[in-house]
Amino acid sequence: MFLINCPYCGERDQSEFSAGGEAHIVRPKQPTELSDDQWAEFLFMRKNIKGVQFERWNHAHGCRKWFNMIRDTSNDKIHAVYKMGEKPPTK
Amino acid sequence: MSKNLRILNNKFIDQTSRISFKFDGKTLYGFKGDTLASALLANNIHLVGRSFKYHRPRGIMTCGSEEPNAIVQVGKDHSMTEPNARATEIELYEGLEASSQNCWPSVNFDIGAINNFFSPLIPAAFYYKTFMWPASFWEKYEYFIRKSAGLGKSPTEPDKDIYDHRYLHCDVLVVGGGISGIIAAKMAAQNNFNTILIDDKNNLGGTTIFQQNECFKINNSFSNEWLKKEIESLNSIKNLTIKTRTTLAAYHNYNYLLARENLTDHLNLNEKKDKIRQRLWKIRAKKVIISTGAIERPLIFNNNDRPGIMLSSSIKKYIDYFGVKCGQKISLFTNNDSTYETAISLSNSGVNVNSVIDIRDKSNSSIVKNAEKLGIKIHWKHTVINTNGYKKINSIEIMKLSDDGNGVIGKKFKEECDCLGISGGWTPRVHLFTQSGGKLKFRDEDNVFLPDKSELNQVSIGSCNGDFELNEIIKNSVSSINKFLKVNNNSYENLEIISSKEVDKKNIWLLPSDKPLGKTKPFLDFQNDSTAKDVKLALAEGFKSIEHVKRYTTTGMGTDQGKLSNMHALGIIAEIAGVKMGELGTTTFRPPYTPLTFGTIVGRNVGEFFDITRKTPIHDWHVDNKAEFENVGQWKRAWYYPKKNENMHDAVQRESKAARDSAGILDASTLGKIDIQGSDASEFLNRVYTNAWSKLEIGKCRYGLMLNEDGMVYDDGVTTRLGENHYLMTTTTGGAANVLSKLEDYLQTEWPELDVYLTSVTDQYATVSICGPNSKKILSKVIPDLNLSDEEFPHMSYKNGLINNIKCRVMRISFTGEHSYEINIQSSYGKSVWEKCFEAGKEFNITPYGTETMHLLRAEKGFIIAGQDTDGTMTPVDLQMNWIISKKKYDFIGKRSLYRSDTIREDRKQLVGLLTDNPNEVLEEGAQIVAETNKKPVEMLGHVTSSYYSPNLKKSIALAVVKNGKNLKGQKMFVPMKNKIINVTITDTVFLDKENKRLNAKL
């Protein structure tokens, strides 16, 4: 079980959080102008990396805020957490 | 009790307090401080069980958690018995009752032992190979295999004991209270780290605490005396918590650890009563120091499993700690120096040591010299090639080893003995380290896997880190701890340590015999009865991965997880495969380290605490009125209200009829309610629902469908506009939490520019729903001030009202097709409002109805239930609800998906109505629908989603999803059941009152 440093509440047990899949996939502003393939790319295609991955997490049993997290899926090491709308740390 | 097996004046056993216990029905005696194993040994009982496969007699082998053989059934009778308890870990208490496992009729005469004579016929994977064919016979085989399989018996009654869970946070957790763990805990606590030291035994000190040997001295004291003072000094240290009888079960990532504390297992039956039995500690440690020690290895030779064959270090603990002689004429068999400690201890206690058989050519260490001085005979470069004695060892056969160690030479000779101590060296307990994700390295010199790299804030010290010699243990532990804790403690710097040093090493994984391997039984896994032969066979049959060999031969898959001899299996595999052990690696060590009871895992979460139960404010009324309940998510919902002699069908028929004929009342409080406010609330609803919301007038209600981004129906409900920027959304009962979380997701991540606030108010309001032709009259009695005229208060609108001066919201909405109202009021008034409505409705025979009737009534009208008639693969078009999809809106969640090539297919499954040709035949929900019955394989066109007998229509009705269903109206179909085929016709989904006359009737 991880310890996650919620950007709003601080360090909390993983059981308070729920994972929301890959981060930085922006919902298209004009879906109607997309082809089936383009829409499917947004809708279905997700990376499943062994290694460093950008993820969305929600402090579901806490402040209910969504935020982003950089996690290494091979050892669950969390490299960074940052608020929605913020740019990921470059390091 | 055989008095001559106890030595007097032992420090750890209270020989003044005698304890009586029963083993296999026989009353025996031991002392306070004994384990079941030590008490049995003191009673000269070695034979405690039968092996799993061959039912060979097996005895106590060890003195700790690694015990493979002495697993017993604890408890008086079948109701509360506990299987697979290790006799070596059970502390003796007055009234303890235990018995042998895996034998019938008794451990001394076991019918299953016939397997031993057939053992050449039962090789590895015998069951897989033999019972495969013919496949249809499996059910017959299974009965007999199940009967003979398994270890121990499960209790027949629910566990009456109390278990507990607690959290624990600390700076430093020290696992293992041996010499290095004690040093670590002291150093950490003295440096102001909040420290916890845990140990699975009832006393701290590990094996050093009974080490009283001239070869191991610290500052001129025996090592045990020095350590005793260290332990005493812990009492005065602040910041230190010591937990004994606490086993670390699991070590997870981020230094999250689970430990099981035994609170009352060692107490007698009266003392145990009403107390918590075991507690699971959930520990978060900033730093972890692992000092779990090492496990002695057995030696692998022919017939190495007889009762009386024990680990040499365990014999030492039994004599030095428990004061129990494991035999009167003990032989020792070794490849290392540590056995000589046992020899000296035995000799000092007056036990006759026949000889030490050592496979090495020599050893010049001080401990060996001391043993020789005591006159102990040593057979250098010899090996035991066989043992004799069925229920207890009575002699061993010995031969000289050849120079290459692969064979034996010379003449064999016999040595009489009643106990054989064996030692194949030491295996560091790296289990916890690897559980936590640490990687191991291999040290060739003494064939051990050692902790190497870890991502976590942890360190391994002492013999679990490969330091076996007293001097190294102390020096290296201290320097590791100093480095790890970033402190500079020099209090151990000037210790004067005398320690015997082992230089001569030799290891043979599988010792040779005078017979070929096929004719011998060198056991590797004592609990699962797998031999070196089985491992060889697996390799010969082409298994290469150790994980596969493990599963094929079941080596290391017992309740002991192969703690004793996994290393030998790896060694033998490496030899045969011609690879280095370091390259071969180990099998995975998985938690728990030792078995946990289910009670400990579950803790307090049993019975009514198993899951949260949500009850509506009106719940007590339903109970008082004999409602049956159904679980909807965590909610308890009234299902139906049977009157005397009524079954469910009768009750539902009566309720359904009453609701349409006069009046019905439903507790709808469980529906999810989300309060939506903010200047962009209307725009937000536009984006999340398929239909348009901007033009909804204040005071009006609208039904909405919510989709997933993939276009599939997700949830539905009625939303009311309470004000310019204020809405109340209702969701399905089960979907409430998910809908809120989904809406929050969009608000926070996709549309942060919207000024919208969401608040769950499900628990804040009670909802009383009154329906039927008399609902208006009833409501007018409850809220006389409210103008209920159709002009003032039409369908799909809402009004504020007052009941006894308490504000409430009344919505005129309908899920039944009847004229109906929903009163929303502060939860605490829910029950009194319900009672008021019920009282007012009495003259109209108002009938309380439950969820079953609600489902029936809505099905008559063809209203869907999200989650019953939809399953995540239905679009609104599939539901034939095209009317709810706004054409004007540029975008909403899921819109683009509604015209993907897949979602516009004509032959998707669509929602239809079904009528059975026989109006009394009610279909089963989930039943399959086919177009023809002769062809095989027959194509499944769809299935029934909802089905009822309608008392209002006096016929059976059903909703179903059918491929291309919208174009098949009037078509005959078949529903094949186990014994019959039911003929059905596809119809419209609305069965009753298509014109909504009832809803719009002037009342």
CSV table of N, CA, C and O in Angstrom, one decimal, chain B residues 2 19 56 75 79 136 148 190 282 372 413 462 487 506 698 711 918 928 955:
chain,number,residue,atom,x,y,z
B,2,SER,N,8.3,-38.8,31.6
B,2,SER,CA,9.6,-39.5,31.8
B,2,SER,C,10.5,-38.6,32.5
B,2,SER,O,11.1,-37.7,31.8
B,19,ILE,N,1.7,-28.2,34.4
B,19,ILE,CA,0.5,-28.0,33.6
B,19,ILE,C,0.1,-29.3,33.0
B,19,ILE,O,0.9,-30.1,32.5
B,56,ARG,N,3.9,-41.3,6.1
B,56,ARG,CA,5.0,-41.8,6.9
B,56,ARG,C,5.0,-41.2,8.3
B,56,ARG,O,4.6,-40.0,8.4
B,75,GLY,N,-7.9,-27.9,19.9
B,75,GLY,CA,-9.3,-27.7,20.3
B,75,GLY,C,-9.9,-29.0,20.7
B,75,GLY,O,-9.5,-30.1,20.3
B,79,SER,N,-16.2,-28.4,16.6
B,79,SER,CA,-16.9,-27.1,16.4
B,79,SER,C,-15.9,-25.9,16.3
B,79,SER,O,-16.1,-25.0,15.5
B,136,SER,N,-14.4,-37.6,-18.3
B,136,SER,CA,-15.8,-37.7,-17.7
B,136,SER,C,-15.7,-38.4,-16.3
B,136,SER,O,-16.6,-38.4,-15.5
B,148,SER,N,-9.1,-37.8,0.8
B,148,SER,CA,-7.8,-38.1,1.3
B,148,SER,C,-6.9,-36.9,1.3
B,148,SER,O,-5.8,-36.9,1.8
B,190,GLN,N,17.6,5.1,21.9
B,190,GLN,CA,18.5,6.0,22.6
B,190,GLN,C,18.8,7.3,21.8
B,190,GLN,O,19.1,8.3,22.3
B,282,LYS,N,-1.3,-2.9,11.8
B,282,LYS,CA,-1.0,-2.3,10.5
B,282,LYS,C,0.0,-1.2,10.8
B,282,LYS,O,-0.4,-0.2,11.3
B,372,GLU,N,36.2,-31.9,21.1
B,372,GLU,CA,37.1,-33.0,21.2
B,372,GLU,C,37.6,-33.2,22.6
B,372,GLU,O,37.8,-34.3,23.1
B,413,PHE,N,29.0,-48.9,8.5
B,413,PHE,CA,28.9,-49.4,9.9
B,413,PHE,C,27.7,-48.7,10.5
B,413,PHE,O,27.2,-47.6,10.1
B,462,GLY,N,22.6,-8.8,11.2
B,462,GLY,CA,22.8,-10.0,11.9
B,462,GLY,C,22.8,-11.2,10.9
B,462,GLY,O,23.1,-11.1,9.8
B,487,VAL,N,23.6,8.0,12.9
B,487,VAL,CA,24.0,8.3,14.2
B,487,VAL,C,25.4,7.8,14.4
B,487,VAL,O,26.0,7.2,13.6
B,506,LYS,N,32.1,-27.1,3.7
B,506,LYS,CA,31.8,-28.0,2.6
B,506,LYS,C,30.3,-28.3,2.5
B,506,LYS,O,29.6,-28.3,3.5
B,698,ILE,N,-37.8,27.4,-13.8
B,698,ILE,CA,-37.7,27.2,-12.4
B,698,ILE,C,-39.0,26.6,-11.8
B,698,ILE,O,-40.1,27.0,-12.2
B,711,GLY,N,-20.8,6.4,-25.0
B,711,GLY,CA,-22.2,6.5,-25.5
B,711,GLY,C,-23.2,5.5,-24.8
B,711,GLY,O,-24.4,5.5,-25.2
B,918,ASN,N,-48.6,-18.0,-23.7
B,918,ASN,CA,-49.5,-18.4,-22.6
B,918,ASN,C,-49.4,-17.2,-21.5
B,918,ASN,O,-48.3,-17.1,-20.9
B,928,GLN,N,-32.4,-16.8,-22.3
B,928,GLN,CA,-32.0,-16.5,-23.6
B,928,GLN,C,-33.1,-16.5,-24.6
B,928,GLN,O,-34.1,-17.2,-24.4
B,955,LYS,N,-51.7,-10.5,-17.1
B,955,LYS,CA,-50.9,-11.4,-18.0
B,955,LYS,C,-49.4,-11.2,-17.7
B,955,LYS,O,-49.1,-10.2,-17.0
